Amino acid sequence: MPIATVNPANGETLKTYDALGAEEIERRLAAAEATFRTYRTTSFAERARLMHRAAALLDEDLDDIGRVMTTEMGKPVKQARAEAAKCAKAMRWYADHAEDLLADEPAAPADAADSGASRVLARYRPLGPVLAVMPWNFPLWQVVRFAAPALMAGNVGLLKHASNVPQTALYLEDLFRRAGFPEGCFQTLLIGSGAVEGVLRDPRVKAATLTGSEPAGRAVASVAGDEVKKTVLELGGSDPYVVMPSADVERAATIAVTARAQNNGQSCIAAKRFIVHADVFDAFAERFAAGMRALKVGDPLEEDTEIGPLSTEQGRADLEELVDDAVGKGATVLCGGERPDGFGGGWYYAPTVLTDITPAMRIHQEETFGPVATLYRAAGLDEAVALANDTPFGLSSNVWTRDEAEVERFVRDLEAGGVFVNGMTASHPAFPFGGEKRSGYGRELSGHGIREFCNITTVWHGA
Protein backbone atom coordinates (compact mmCIF):
# COMPACT_ATOMS: atom_id res chain seq x y z
CA MET A 1 0.00 0.00 0.00
CA PRO A 2 1.45 3.42 -0.93
CA ILE A 3 2.22 5.90 1.83
CA ALA A 4 0.26 8.86 0.57
CA THR A 5 -2.28 11.53 1.40
CA VAL A 6 -5.29 10.93 -0.84
CA ASN A 7 -8.12 13.38 -0.28
CA PRO A 8 -11.23 11.22 0.21
CA ALA A 9 -13.52 14.10 -0.77
CA ASN A 10 -12.32 13.92 -4.39
CA GLY A 11 -9.80 11.05 -4.71
CA GLU A 12 -6.89 13.40 -5.43
CA THR A 13 -3.41 12.32 -4.33
CA LEU A 14 -1.89 15.29 -2.51
CA LYS A 15 1.45 13.96 -1.25
CA THR A 16 3.42 10.73 -1.44
CA TYR A 17 6.27 9.45 0.69
CA ASP A 18 8.89 6.76 0.33
CA ALA A 19 8.88 4.05 2.95
CA LEU A 20 11.91 3.95 5.24
CA GLY A 21 14.64 1.55 4.23
CA ALA A 22 16.34 -0.99 6.48
CA GLU A 23 19.25 1.34 7.27
CA GLU A 24 17.00 4.18 8.42
CA ILE A 25 14.82 1.84 10.48
CA GLU A 26 17.95 0.58 12.21
CA ARG A 27 19.10 4.13 12.90
CA ARG A 28 15.78 5.00 14.50
CA LEU A 29 15.68 1.87 16.63
CA ALA A 30 19.19 2.60 17.85
CA ALA A 31 18.18 6.19 18.64
CA ALA A 32 15.16 4.99 20.60
CA GLU A 33 17.25 2.64 22.71
CA ALA A 34 19.96 5.24 23.36
CA THR A 35 17.47 7.94 24.28
CA PHE A 36 15.60 5.65 26.65
CA ARG A 37 18.73 5.05 28.73
CA THR A 38 18.82 8.71 29.72
CA TYR A 39 15.18 9.77 29.35
CA ARG A 40 14.06 7.12 31.83
CA THR A 41 15.99 8.94 34.56
CA THR A 42 14.39 12.35 33.98
CA SER A 43 12.13 13.68 36.69
CA PHE A 44 8.36 13.80 36.48
CA ALA A 45 8.63 17.57 36.71
CA GLU A 46 10.83 17.71 33.60
CA ARG A 47 8.58 15.34 31.66
CA ALA A 48 5.56 17.41 32.69
CA ARG A 49 7.24 20.61 31.52
CA LEU A 50 7.85 19.08 28.10
CA MET A 51 4.34 17.64 27.87
CA HIS A 52 2.75 20.98 28.79
CA ARG A 53 4.84 22.60 26.07
CA ALA A 54 3.62 20.03 23.53
CA ALA A 55 0.01 20.78 24.55
CA ALA A 56 0.56 24.52 24.12
CA LEU A 57 2.05 24.01 20.66
CA LEU A 58 -0.86 21.79 19.68
CA ASP A 59 -3.29 24.50 20.75
CA GLU A 60 -1.49 26.92 18.44
CA ASP A 61 -1.67 24.41 15.58
CA LEU A 62 -5.40 23.52 15.89
CA ASP A 63 -6.51 25.05 12.61
CA ASP A 64 -3.60 23.74 10.55
CA ILE A 65 -3.54 20.19 11.88
CA GLY A 66 -7.33 20.09 11.71
CA ARG A 67 -7.22 20.76 7.97
CA VAL A 68 -4.50 18.15 7.53
CA MET A 69 -6.58 15.47 9.25
CA THR A 70 -9.63 16.39 7.20
CA THR A 71 -7.81 16.21 3.88
CA GLU A 72 -6.17 12.92 4.84
CA MET A 73 -9.17 10.96 6.15
CA GLY A 74 -12.28 13.04 5.58
CA LYS A 75 -13.68 13.92 8.99
CA PRO A 76 -15.57 17.26 9.19
CA VAL A 77 -13.07 19.98 10.00
CA LYS A 78 -14.93 21.10 13.14
CA GLN A 79 -14.57 17.56 14.49
CA ALA A 80 -10.89 17.54 13.51
CA ARG A 81 -10.21 20.69 15.52
CA ALA A 82 -12.11 19.23 18.47
CA GLU A 83 -9.96 16.08 18.25
CA ALA A 84 -6.78 18.15 18.41
CA ALA A 85 -8.10 20.12 21.40
CA LYS A 86 -8.94 16.85 23.16
CA CYS A 87 -5.38 15.68 22.61
CA ALA A 88 -3.99 18.82 24.25
CA LYS A 89 -6.33 18.22 27.19
CA ALA A 90 -5.06 14.65 27.60
CA MET A 91 -1.45 15.82 27.47
CA ARG A 92 -2.09 18.27 30.27
CA TRP A 93 -3.99 15.70 32.31
CA TYR A 94 -1.12 13.22 32.22
CA ALA A 95 1.45 15.96 32.81
CA ASP A 96 -0.43 16.92 35.97
CA HIS A 97 -1.27 13.43 37.27
CA ALA A 98 1.45 11.00 36.16
CA GLU A 99 3.62 11.38 39.24
CA ASP A 100 0.73 10.55 41.57
CA LEU A 101 -0.50 7.70 39.35
CA LEU A 102 2.95 6.09 39.41
CA ALA A 103 3.84 6.84 43.02
CA ASP A 104 5.42 4.05 45.07
CA GLU A 105 2.82 1.83 46.73
CA PRO A 106 3.91 0.70 50.20
CA ALA A 107 2.73 -2.63 51.51
CA ALA A 108 0.87 -2.75 54.81
CA PRO A 109 3.41 -2.72 57.68
CA ALA A 110 2.00 -5.98 59.04
CA ASP A 111 2.46 -7.72 55.68
CA ALA A 112 6.00 -6.37 55.37
CA ALA A 113 6.87 -7.57 58.88
CA ASP A 114 5.32 -10.97 58.14
CA SER A 115 7.76 -11.34 55.23
CA GLY A 116 10.72 -10.44 57.45
CA ALA A 117 11.10 -6.96 55.94
CA SER A 118 11.28 -3.53 57.49
CA ARG A 119 9.32 -2.19 54.53
CA VAL A 120 8.13 -3.30 51.11
CA LEU A 121 6.87 -1.24 48.21
CA ALA A 122 5.81 -1.59 44.60
CA ARG A 123 7.49 0.77 42.14
CA TYR A 124 6.46 1.48 38.53
CA ARG A 125 9.44 1.58 36.18
CA PRO A 126 9.33 2.25 32.41
CA LEU A 127 9.83 -0.66 30.01
CA GLY A 128 11.67 1.00 27.13
CA PRO A 129 10.80 1.65 23.48
CA VAL A 130 7.13 0.86 22.79
CA LEU A 131 5.81 0.32 19.26
CA ALA A 132 2.41 1.87 18.55
CA VAL A 133 0.51 0.62 15.49
CA MET A 134 -2.25 3.14 15.00
CA PRO A 135 -5.32 3.64 12.74
CA TRP A 136 -6.49 6.50 10.57
CA ASN A 137 -9.93 7.21 12.00
CA PHE A 138 -8.76 9.41 14.90
CA PRO A 139 -5.26 10.00 13.58
CA LEU A 140 -4.21 12.37 16.35
CA TRP A 141 -6.19 11.15 19.36
CA GLN A 142 -5.41 7.44 18.99
CA VAL A 143 -1.70 8.25 19.09
CA VAL A 144 -1.76 10.84 21.86
CA ARG A 145 -3.76 8.65 24.21
CA PHE A 146 -0.82 6.23 23.99
CA ALA A 147 2.00 8.73 23.73
CA ALA A 148 1.10 11.06 26.60
CA PRO A 149 1.05 8.36 29.31
CA ALA A 150 3.93 6.39 27.77
CA LEU A 151 6.25 9.41 27.67
CA MET A 152 5.18 10.59 31.13
CA ALA A 153 6.03 7.11 32.46
CA GLY A 154 9.56 7.39 31.03
CA ASN A 155 9.11 5.19 27.98
CA VAL A 156 9.93 6.24 24.42
CA GLY A 157 7.61 5.79 21.45
CA LEU A 158 7.86 4.40 17.94
CA LEU A 159 4.81 5.15 15.79
CA LYS A 160 3.75 3.05 12.82
CA HIS A 161 0.71 5.01 11.69
CA ALA A 162 -1.86 4.06 9.06
CA SER A 163 -0.45 4.56 5.58
CA ASN A 164 -3.16 7.02 4.52
CA VAL A 165 -2.35 9.61 7.23
CA PRO A 166 1.41 10.21 6.77
CA GLN A 167 1.24 13.98 7.27
CA THR A 168 -0.45 13.57 10.65
CA ALA A 169 2.12 10.95 11.60
CA LEU A 170 5.03 13.24 10.73
CA TYR A 171 3.34 16.15 12.49
CA LEU A 172 3.28 14.18 15.75
CA GLU A 173 7.01 13.46 15.61
CA ASP A 174 7.67 17.11 14.90
CA LEU A 175 5.34 18.26 17.69
CA PHE A 176 7.23 16.36 20.37
CA ARG A 177 10.56 17.48 18.93
CA ARG A 178 9.48 21.15 18.97
CA ALA A 179 8.30 20.74 22.55
CA GLY A 180 11.85 19.83 23.56
CA PHE A 181 11.61 16.08 24.07
CA PRO A 182 15.03 14.50 23.42
CA GLU A 183 15.81 13.35 19.88
CA GLY A 184 14.65 9.75 19.59
CA CYS A 185 12.01 10.08 22.31
CA PHE A 186 9.11 9.87 19.87
CA GLN A 187 9.72 8.79 16.27
CA THR A 188 7.43 8.13 13.32
CA LEU A 189 8.28 5.12 11.19
CA LEU A 190 6.94 5.56 7.67
CA ILE A 191 6.81 1.86 6.88
CA GLY A 192 4.32 -0.52 5.34
CA SER A 193 2.50 -3.20 7.30
CA GLY A 194 4.95 -5.81 6.06
CA ALA A 195 7.79 -4.18 7.98
CA VAL A 196 6.00 -4.20 11.34
CA GLU A 197 6.98 -7.74 12.28
CA GLY A 198 10.69 -7.02 11.96
CA VAL A 199 10.43 -3.94 14.17
CA LEU A 200 8.33 -5.77 16.76
CA ARG A 201 10.76 -8.70 16.90
CA ASP A 202 13.72 -6.41 17.45
CA PRO A 203 14.93 -6.94 21.06
CA ARG A 204 15.19 -3.19 21.62
CA VAL A 205 11.41 -2.89 21.29
CA LYS A 206 9.92 -3.97 24.61
CA ALA A 207 6.16 -3.84 24.02
CA ALA A 208 3.46 -2.87 21.54
CA THR A 209 0.05 -1.28 21.46
CA LEU A 210 -2.36 -1.51 18.55
CA THR A 211 -5.65 0.12 17.75
CA GLY A 212 -7.20 -1.21 14.58
CA SER A 213 -8.88 -4.17 12.96
CA GLU A 214 -9.19 -7.63 14.42
CA PRO A 215 -6.88 -9.18 11.77
CA ALA A 216 -4.21 -6.56 12.50
CA GLY A 217 -4.57 -7.21 16.22
CA ARG A 218 -4.20 -10.94 15.74
CA ALA A 219 -1.06 -10.46 13.67
CA VAL A 220 0.63 -8.15 16.17
CA ALA A 221 -0.43 -10.22 19.19
CA SER A 222 0.88 -13.39 17.53
CA VAL A 223 4.32 -11.93 16.89
CA ALA A 224 4.49 -10.29 20.32
CA GLY A 225 3.43 -13.56 21.96
CA ASP A 226 6.16 -15.42 20.12
CA GLU A 227 8.65 -12.84 21.42
CA VAL A 228 7.04 -12.77 24.92
CA LYS A 229 6.32 -9.05 24.76
CA LYS A 230 3.48 -7.14 26.39
CA THR A 231 0.67 -5.88 24.15
CA VAL A 232 -2.45 -3.77 24.54
CA LEU A 233 -5.09 -4.18 21.83
CA GLU A 234 -8.11 -2.02 21.07
CA LEU A 235 -9.87 -3.60 18.12
CA GLY A 236 -13.31 -3.36 16.57
CA GLY A 237 -16.63 -2.62 18.16
CA SER A 238 -20.30 -3.06 17.42
CA ASP A 239 -21.67 -1.22 20.41
CA PRO A 240 -25.30 -1.62 21.48
CA TYR A 241 -27.50 1.39 22.21
CA VAL A 242 -30.42 0.18 24.30
CA VAL A 243 -33.56 2.26 24.86
CA MET A 244 -36.09 1.17 27.48
CA PRO A 245 -39.65 2.47 28.05
CA SER A 246 -38.74 4.75 30.96
CA ALA A 247 -36.17 6.65 28.89
CA ASP A 248 -36.47 10.15 27.54
CA VAL A 249 -37.08 8.82 24.04
CA GLU A 250 -36.79 12.14 22.25
CA ARG A 251 -33.40 12.87 23.82
CA ALA A 252 -32.25 9.28 23.29
CA ALA A 253 -33.07 9.55 19.58
CA THR A 254 -31.31 12.90 19.24
CA ILE A 255 -28.14 11.66 20.94
CA ALA A 256 -28.34 8.43 18.93
CA VAL A 257 -27.75 10.38 15.72
CA THR A 258 -24.50 11.83 17.08
CA ALA A 259 -23.51 8.48 18.59
CA ARG A 260 -23.81 6.78 15.20
CA ALA A 261 -22.69 9.56 12.85
CA GLN A 262 -19.66 10.98 14.69
CA ASN A 263 -16.48 10.86 12.61
CA ASN A 264 -18.56 9.92 9.55
CA GLY A 265 -19.59 6.77 11.42
CA GLN A 266 -16.00 5.51 11.43
CA SER A 267 -15.44 4.98 15.13
CA CYS A 268 -14.90 1.76 17.06
CA ILE A 269 -16.90 3.14 20.00
CA ALA A 270 -19.73 4.56 17.91
CA ALA A 271 -23.12 3.08 18.71
CA LYS A 272 -23.98 0.78 15.83
CA ARG A 273 -26.82 -1.52 16.94
CA PHE A 274 -29.89 0.28 18.29
CA ILE A 275 -31.97 -2.04 20.45
CA VAL A 276 -35.29 -0.47 21.38
CA HIS A 277 -38.07 -1.80 23.59
CA ALA A 278 -41.25 -2.55 21.64
CA ASP A 279 -43.26 -0.04 23.69
CA VAL A 280 -41.20 2.90 22.40
CA PHE A 281 -39.82 1.42 19.17
CA ASP A 282 -42.00 3.31 16.72
CA ALA A 283 -41.48 6.69 18.39
CA PHE A 284 -37.72 6.18 18.55
CA ALA A 285 -37.43 4.86 14.99
CA GLU A 286 -39.31 7.80 13.53
CA ARG A 287 -37.20 10.41 15.34
CA PHE A 288 -33.91 8.58 14.77
CA ALA A 289 -34.43 8.07 11.03
CA ALA A 290 -35.51 11.70 10.65
CA GLY A 291 -32.38 12.87 12.46
CA MET A 292 -30.09 10.71 10.35
CA ARG A 293 -31.83 11.85 7.17
CA ALA A 294 -31.39 15.51 8.14
CA LEU A 295 -27.60 15.33 8.53
CA LYS A 296 -25.79 17.55 6.07
CA VAL A 297 -23.49 15.57 3.79
CA GLY A 298 -20.87 17.75 2.16
CA ASP A 299 -17.32 18.98 1.78
CA PRO A 300 -15.63 18.18 5.10
CA LEU A 301 -13.71 21.46 4.98
CA GLU A 302 -16.97 23.40 5.19
CA GLU A 303 -17.90 24.41 8.73
CA ASP A 304 -21.52 23.23 8.57
CA THR A 305 -20.81 19.77 7.14
CA GLU A 306 -21.90 16.94 9.46
CA ILE A 307 -21.03 13.92 7.29
CA GLY A 308 -17.97 13.84 5.06
CA PRO A 309 -16.64 11.05 2.85
CA LEU A 310 -15.47 7.69 4.06
CA SER A 311 -11.71 7.50 4.36
CA THR A 312 -11.08 5.11 1.45
CA GLU A 313 -12.84 3.81 -1.62
CA GLN A 314 -12.45 0.27 -0.30
CA GLY A 315 -14.05 1.29 2.99
CA ARG A 316 -17.12 2.50 1.15
CA ALA A 317 -17.25 -0.67 -0.94
CA ASP A 318 -17.10 -2.81 2.22
CA LEU A 319 -19.95 -0.82 3.76
CA GLU A 320 -22.06 -1.11 0.62
CA GLU A 321 -21.58 -4.89 0.63
CA LEU A 322 -22.95 -5.14 4.17
CA VAL A 323 -25.97 -2.97 3.37
CA ASP A 324 -26.71 -4.74 0.08
CA ASP A 325 -26.47 -8.14 1.77
CA ALA A 326 -28.92 -7.06 4.48
CA VAL A 327 -31.41 -5.53 2.04
CA GLY A 328 -31.19 -8.59 -0.18
CA LYS A 329 -32.13 -10.75 2.80
CA GLY A 330 -35.12 -8.67 3.83
CA ALA A 331 -33.89 -5.64 5.78
CA THR A 332 -36.01 -2.49 5.52
CA VAL A 333 -34.31 0.79 4.65
CA LEU A 334 -35.73 3.66 6.74
CA CYS A 335 -33.35 6.18 5.17
CA GLY A 336 -30.22 6.23 3.02
CA GLY A 337 -28.88 2.95 1.69
CA GLU A 338 -27.11 4.53 -1.27
CA ARG A 339 -24.42 6.91 -2.47
CA PRO A 340 -25.64 10.50 -2.34
CA ASP A 341 -25.74 12.45 -5.59
CA GLY A 342 -23.45 15.30 -6.53
CA PHE A 343 -20.09 14.39 -5.02
CA GLY A 344 -18.06 13.39 -8.05
CA GLY A 345 -15.04 11.30 -7.16
CA GLY A 346 -15.53 11.51 -3.38
CA TRP A 347 -16.15 8.39 -1.29
CA TYR A 348 -19.47 9.42 0.24
CA TYR A 349 -22.26 7.25 1.63
CA ALA A 350 -25.65 8.51 2.81
CA PRO A 351 -26.59 8.23 6.51
CA THR A 352 -28.57 5.00 6.67
CA VAL A 353 -30.93 3.25 9.08
CA LEU A 354 -31.88 -0.40 8.54
CA THR A 355 -34.42 -2.42 10.46
CA ASP A 356 -35.89 -5.95 10.31
CA ILE A 357 -32.37 -7.31 10.86
CA THR A 358 -31.98 -11.09 11.17
CA PRO A 359 -29.04 -13.32 12.17
CA ALA A 360 -28.77 -14.46 8.54
CA MET A 361 -27.45 -11.04 7.55
CA ARG A 362 -23.72 -10.30 7.71
CA ILE A 363 -24.44 -6.92 9.27
CA HIS A 364 -25.85 -8.69 12.35
CA GLN A 365 -22.35 -9.87 13.32
CA GLU A 366 -19.91 -7.68 11.37
CA GLU A 367 -18.88 -4.14 12.29
CA THR A 368 -20.25 -1.32 10.13
CA PHE A 369 -17.57 1.34 9.68
CA GLY A 370 -19.57 4.20 8.26
CA PRO A 371 -22.86 6.07 8.87
CA VAL A 372 -25.07 2.97 8.88
CA ALA A 373 -27.24 1.98 11.86
CA THR A 374 -29.13 -1.25 12.50
CA LEU A 375 -32.37 -1.02 14.47
CA TYR A 376 -33.78 -3.90 16.54
CA ARG A 377 -37.08 -4.32 18.39
CA ALA A 378 -36.81 -5.98 21.84
CA ALA A 379 -39.81 -7.44 23.65
CA GLY A 380 -38.34 -6.86 27.10
CA LEU A 381 -35.25 -6.52 29.27
CA ASP A 382 -34.05 -10.08 28.82
CA GLU A 383 -34.23 -9.88 25.04
CA ALA A 384 -32.51 -6.48 25.06
CA VAL A 385 -29.57 -7.90 27.04
CA ALA A 386 -29.39 -10.96 24.80
CA LEU A 387 -29.38 -8.86 21.62
CA ALA A 388 -26.78 -6.49 23.05
CA ASN A 389 -24.46 -9.40 23.80
CA ASP A 390 -25.08 -11.20 20.50
CA THR A 391 -21.87 -9.92 18.92
CA PRO A 392 -18.25 -11.04 18.86
CA PHE A 393 -17.25 -7.56 20.08
CA GLY A 394 -17.39 -6.01 23.53
CA LEU A 395 -15.97 -2.50 23.45
CA SER A 396 -18.61 -0.23 25.00
CA SER A 397 -22.37 0.10 25.38
CA ASN A 398 -25.10 2.68 25.87
CA VAL A 399 -28.22 2.25 27.99
CA TRP A 400 -31.20 4.60 28.24
CA THR A 401 -33.47 4.00 31.23
CA ARG A 402 -34.62 5.76 34.40
CA ASP A 403 -35.14 2.44 36.20
CA GLU A 404 -32.25 1.85 38.62
CA ALA A 405 -32.93 -1.88 38.74
CA GLU A 406 -32.56 -2.02 34.96
CA VAL A 407 -29.34 -0.01 35.17
CA GLU A 408 -27.87 -2.51 37.62
CA ARG A 409 -28.94 -5.41 35.39
CA PHE A 410 -27.24 -3.88 32.36
CA VAL A 411 -24.06 -3.04 34.28
CA ARG A 412 -23.94 -6.60 35.59
CA ASP A 413 -24.72 -8.44 32.37
CA LEU A 414 -23.54 -6.43 29.36
CA GLU A 415 -20.35 -7.86 27.90
CA ALA A 416 -18.47 -4.64 27.31
CA GLY A 417 -15.62 -2.54 28.63
CA GLY A 418 -17.95 0.36 29.37
CA VAL A 419 -21.61 1.01 30.17
CA PHE A 420 -22.79 4.58 29.51
CA VAL A 421 -26.17 5.31 31.09
CA ASN A 422 -28.41 7.98 29.52
CA GLY A 423 -25.60 9.27 27.32
CA MET A 424 -23.29 8.25 24.51
CA THR A 425 -19.92 6.56 24.84
CA ALA A 426 -17.03 8.99 25.06
CA SER A 427 -13.40 8.73 26.15
CA HIS A 428 -11.76 10.94 28.77
CA PRO A 429 -8.15 10.83 29.98
CA ALA A 430 -9.26 10.11 33.57
CA PHE A 431 -11.37 7.03 32.75
CA PRO A 432 -10.11 3.59 31.65
CA PHE A 433 -10.87 2.65 28.05
CA GLY A 434 -10.83 -0.78 26.43
CA GLY A 435 -12.94 -3.82 25.75
CA GLU A 436 -13.39 -7.56 25.99
CA LYS A 437 -14.06 -10.47 23.64
CA ARG A 438 -12.76 -9.63 20.14
CA SER A 439 -12.55 -5.95 20.96
CA GLY A 440 -9.16 -6.61 22.54
CA TYR A 441 -7.57 -6.50 25.97
CA GLY A 442 -5.72 -4.15 28.26
CA ARG A 443 -6.70 -0.58 29.02
CA GLU A 444 -5.78 2.86 27.78
CA LEU A 445 -6.17 6.18 29.60
CA SER A 446 -6.47 6.79 33.36
CA GLY A 447 -4.05 5.25 35.84
CA HIS A 448 -4.73 1.83 34.33
CA GLY A 449 -3.44 3.00 30.96
CA ILE A 450 -0.21 4.58 32.17
CA ARG A 451 0.66 1.44 34.15
CA GLU A 452 0.21 -0.93 31.19
CA PHE A 453 3.75 -0.25 29.97
CA CYS A 454 5.50 -0.23 33.32
CA ASN A 455 7.55 -2.88 35.07
CA ILE A 456 5.79 -3.29 38.42
CA THR A 457 8.77 -3.90 40.65
CA THR A 458 8.64 -5.25 44.21
CA VAL A 459 11.24 -3.51 46.42
CA TRP A 460 11.93 -5.40 49.67
CA HIS A 461 14.03 -4.02 52.54
CA GLY A 462 15.37 -6.36 55.18
CA ALA A 463 14.65 -5.73 58.85
PDB file of C-alpha atoms in Angstrom, residues 23 134 173 284 308 342 369 457:
ATOM      1  CA  GLU A  23      19.248   1.338   7.265  1.00  0.00           C
ATOM      2  CA  MET A 134      -2.252   3.142  15.005  1.00  0.00           C
ATOM      3  CA  GLU A 173       7.006  13.462  15.610  1.00  0.00           C
ATOM      4  CA  PHE A 284     -37.722   6.185  18.550  1.00  0.00           C
ATOM      5  CA  GLY A 308     -17.974  13.835   5.056  1.00  0.00           C
ATOM      6  CA  GLY A 342     -23.449  15.300  -6.528  1.00  0.00           C
ATOM      7  CA  PHE A 369     -17.570   1.338   9.683  1.00  0.00           C
ATOM      8  CA  THR A 457       8.767  -3.903  40.653  1.00  0.00           C
TER       9      THR A 457
END
